[in-house]
Amino acid sequence: MAEFVGRRFTVPKHLGIMVASDAKPDGGAVMKPDRSALEVLGLTKRFDRLAVDSLDLTIHAGEFYALVGPNGAGKTTTLRMVAGLLRPDAGAVSIFGIDALANPVAAKQVMAWVSDEPMIYDKLTPLEYLEFVAGLWGIAPSVSEPVAEGLLTSLGLEPHRHERCEGFSKGMRQKVALAGALVHDPRLIILDEPLTGLDAVSARHVKGLLSERVRAGCTVIMTTHILEVAERMADRIGVIASGRLVAEGTLTELRQQNGHADTSLEDLFIALVTLPEAA
Amino acid sequence: MSSATALSWFARHELRLAWREWFAMMTGGRRKRARAAVIGLLFFAALLHVPAWAVIGRFADLQLPLDKSSLIVISATIFLAWTLMLSQAIESVTRVFYARADLDLIMSSPATLANLFSVRIAAIALAVTAMALLFSTPFIDVLVIGGGARWLAAFGVVVAMGLSAAAIAIAITILLFRLIGPARTRFVAQVLAAMIGAGFVIALQVAAIMSYGTLSRFTILTSGSFAAYAPDVDSIWWWPARATMGDSEALLLLLALGLVLLGSVMAVFSRRFADTAIDAAAYGASGSKRTKQRPFRGGSRQQALRRKEFSLLWRDPWLISQTLMQLLYLVPPALLLWRNFADNSAALTLITPVIVMAAGQLAGGLAWLTISGEDAPDLVATAPLTPSSVIRAKIEVVLIAIAAIFCPLVAALAFASPFQAAVSAGAVIISAASATAIQLWFRVQARRSQFRRRQTSSRLATFAEAFSSIGWAASAALLLALPIAGLVSGLITAGLVAITWKFSPKRN
């Protein structure tokens, strides 16, 4: 059942694939994507070995997509290329129809990147950091200031908003970085292991915030090692191994594709990623 | 493991860490560079003998007993070296306190903390002394070659100075912790280190300017009036000078004094050393520094970047201490300018190279912090700005900061000599631009806290930056005195900057 939020919509997880064009406010329609939030074609990157191998990936607008895979599978490299932090050796990246390699500035305007290692400025306060990020994205102060205050409150950072970040724990830093990613209201959020170092309460805050964003029509792509998070939060899951997408779909689809109707994602994951390694 | 065995094991561990840190600093963390680093170091040490000969060679023939004037000059030189060691030691101690590193492991081990921290204090003293020996060796070599083996005693004096400087630095830093707390100690200690290092020379220069209208600090040291106030020739104040010249009794007393001082500091402060380190670590974890609330400001994306850079520069304790030191070095020329304001004295010319050199050095540091020292590179790289507009905004910050510091001095100079002010302004701009360009060509991604190690990423950039500042300073001074020579010097310096660009990685 699709629920409209302004011009945006959300889709229940079990539908897996969604649309705007065919969606009706009263729901019930079979949904197809009106357009992709992200389209990756033949993406390739080689360091001393092939890190990403002709990867094709399509993520629909308003979708929560989890990218899982073993260490060194190419998850972070893929997302760094999408975010414009790494130049691919070959391939194409399109973000909401914008060619991200030809027009990176326009593509960056609509997306946000959060890395596993929170990179913030020790000598700035959380509020100053958010002011800076909003300034970089050209958001008017009248808009960004209340949003920033709201984000800090919802992430439990309100008492620390005027303290410099130098003494913050990793979890607090991660939350500041996440607030920075959300303050300019991006349409696509790319997160690389965002829950690393967060305590249970903070992790729940972050997951809640991300779900809220997806409900509001934002697209979220996240890599994670915590399969339970992928299982519970993601509309679709992509399994990557040796730089290639080895499986993709909703959890039900993944189970059906692999003929394990009742297996957990963990068992499925192990079965999927050990195949390419064995090959 | 017995207590003595544990201590010697920990001492070996500390020495190994210190050696590896130094080695990494010399080689930029690449083991393949070890041979090149050794050759470079030997070449540098050999090269240092040339200025050492020029500065100290004429004193090699001095014999005991000395007259008061010679004792004053030698003692002042030793005191100057000691203040520099003290400055370095304060910086080292502060670094040890604030680097969390292996603190958790040490604190959670069953070893006696007072003993372990005594070893750490000794390691600091050893590091300070080793560094002092390294830099003093060319000077002592020159004295030994020119005046005989008796000058070898100077090595002993350097050791005594190193031990005492480390002991006093530890005492000062721990007292600062107790007096003003960990939040302020790092900043105050860095400023103090900068002021101690520069303060003595500047004080002598200020006294020379006020009394004799010259920048030469030796003018005041060799003056009759100074000698009249100095103690008698057999006073204990002259022990360091006498020990340097081979007086074994004075040398043994100095060494004993150094050891007693360090031993006392170990006995009194080793337990507090642990408490202080915990306080510093706890401060890092609590981060209590607060900033006043003010509304968000608007403007372009570049303005947002510039504001961020200015905030970070303003809050950078290293930069504040270094800027303060540069400004301290500008006090004597400013004073000279003020004294010679009415007449166009030749001494006024000396101001230009000092200003130009300071501008180049400061611009190099600022450029590294803004261009290479980006703590959130992913954020800036994923922002909707072109890389060129990011770099342009960062360069603008460097040039605005340099302009803000040096404009008042050049403006004051314009009242005394408009031509000299114009030359100085031009040279300041070129010197700052050259240093910034070198940092841009050799930029590497690093954290701001790695500033102290910025030289390790490229020796070529480090030397090029230093030679370019010196070159532009010399060119400006020569342009005022001998215009043709100034032009030739300027062309050579421009050639040096061009060669640096040719070898820079960003060119490819």
CSV table of C-alpha atoms in Angstrom, one decimal, chain A residues 80 83-85 104-105 108-109 111 113 115 119-125 127-138 141 144-145 148-149 159-164 166-169 173 180 183, chain B residues 186 283-302 304-309 311-312 315-317 374-387 447-448:
chain,number,residue,atom,x,y,z
A,80,ARG,CA,32.6,5.9,-3.3
A,83,ALA,CA,29.4,9.5,-4.5
A,84,GLY,CA,32.1,11.0,-6.8
A,85,LEU,CA,34.9,10.2,-4.4
A,104,PRO,CA,29.2,15.8,-10.8
A,105,VAL,CA,28.1,19.1,-9.3
A,108,LYS,CA,26.1,16.0,-5.7
A,109,GLN,CA,23.5,18.6,-5.1
A,111,MET,CA,22.8,13.4,-2.6
A,113,TRP,CA,27.5,10.6,1.7
A,115,SER,CA,31.3,7.1,5.6
A,119,MET,CA,34.8,12.8,9.3
A,120,ILE,CA,33.9,16.0,11.1
A,121,TYR,CA,35.9,19.0,12.4
A,122,ASP,CA,37.2,18.7,15.9
A,123,LYS,CA,37.3,22.4,16.5
A,124,LEU,CA,33.7,23.1,15.3
A,125,THR,CA,30.6,22.5,17.3
A,127,LEU,CA,25.7,23.4,15.1
A,128,GLU,CA,28.7,25.1,13.4
A,129,TYR,CA,29.3,21.9,11.4
A,130,LEU,CA,25.7,21.8,10.2
A,131,GLU,CA,25.8,25.5,9.3
A,132,PHE,CA,28.9,24.8,7.2
A,133,VAL,CA,27.3,21.8,5.5
A,134,ALA,CA,24.1,23.7,4.8
A,135,GLY,CA,26.3,26.6,3.4
A,136,LEU,CA,28.2,24.2,1.1
A,137,TRP,CA,24.9,22.9,-0.3
A,138,GLY,CA,23.6,26.5,-0.7
A,141,PRO,CA,20.0,29.9,6.8
A,144,SER,CA,18.7,25.2,7.5
A,145,GLU,CA,18.9,26.5,11.0
A,148,ALA,CA,19.7,21.6,12.1
A,149,GLU,CA,18.3,22.2,15.5
A,159,PRO,CA,22.8,19.2,25.1
A,160,HIS,CA,26.1,19.1,23.1
A,161,ARG,CA,25.3,21.4,20.2
A,162,HIS,CA,27.6,24.2,21.4
A,163,GLU,CA,30.4,21.9,22.4
A,164,ARG,CA,33.3,21.4,20.1
A,166,GLU,CA,37.0,17.2,19.7
A,167,GLY,CA,35.9,15.4,22.9
A,168,PHE,CA,33.0,13.4,21.3
A,169,SER,CA,32.8,9.7,21.3
A,173,ARG,CA,30.7,11.9,15.9
A,180,GLY,CA,25.3,16.8,8.3
A,183,VAL,CA,20.6,18.9,6.9
B,186,ARG,CA,48.1,22.5,25.7
B,283,TYR,CA,39.8,16.1,28.9
B,284,GLY,CA,40.0,14.7,25.4
B,285,ALA,CA,37.0,12.4,26.1
B,286,SER,CA,34.9,15.1,27.7
B,287,GLY,CA,35.5,18.0,25.3
B,288,SER,CA,34.1,20.7,27.5
B,289,LYS,CA,35.0,23.6,25.3
B,290,ARG,CA,31.9,25.5,24.5
B,291,THR,CA,31.2,28.1,21.8
B,292,LYS,CA,28.6,30.9,22.0
B,293,GLN,CA,25.4,30.6,20.1
B,294,ARG,CA,24.8,32.8,17.1
B,295,PRO,CA,22.4,32.5,14.1
B,296,PHE,CA,23.4,30.7,10.9
B,297,ARG,CA,25.0,33.0,8.4
B,298,GLY,CA,24.1,33.1,4.7
B,299,GLY,CA,26.3,33.6,1.6
B,300,SER,CA,27.8,31.6,-1.2
B,301,ARG,CA,29.2,28.1,-0.9
B,302,GLN,CA,32.7,29.6,-1.2
B,304,ALA,CA,30.8,29.0,3.8
B,305,LEU,CA,34.2,27.3,3.0
B,306,ARG,CA,36.1,30.4,3.9
B,307,ARG,CA,34.2,30.9,7.1
B,308,LYS,CA,34.9,27.3,8.1
B,309,GLU,CA,38.7,27.7,7.3
B,311,SER,CA,37.2,29.4,12.3
B,312,LEU,CA,39.5,26.4,12.2
B,315,ARG,CA,41.0,27.8,16.9
B,316,ASP,CA,44.2,26.0,16.0
B,317,PRO,CA,46.6,26.1,19.0
B,374,GLU,CA,41.3,18.8,5.6
B,375,ASP,CA,39.6,16.8,8.3
B,376,ALA,CA,36.5,16.1,6.4
B,377,PRO,CA,37.8,15.4,2.8
B,378,ASP,CA,34.8,13.3,1.9
B,379,LEU,CA,32.3,16.0,2.9
B,380,VAL,CA,34.0,18.6,0.8
B,381,ALA,CA,34.5,16.2,-2.1
B,382,THR,CA,30.9,15.2,-2.1
B,383,ALA,CA,29.6,18.8,-1.8
B,384,PRO,CA,28.2,20.4,-5.0
B,385,LEU,CA,31.3,22.5,-5.8
B,386,THR,CA,33.9,22.1,-8.4
B,387,PRO,CA,37.4,21.1,-7.0
B,447,ARG,CA,44.6,15.4,9.2
B,448,ARG,CA,45.3,18.9,10.7
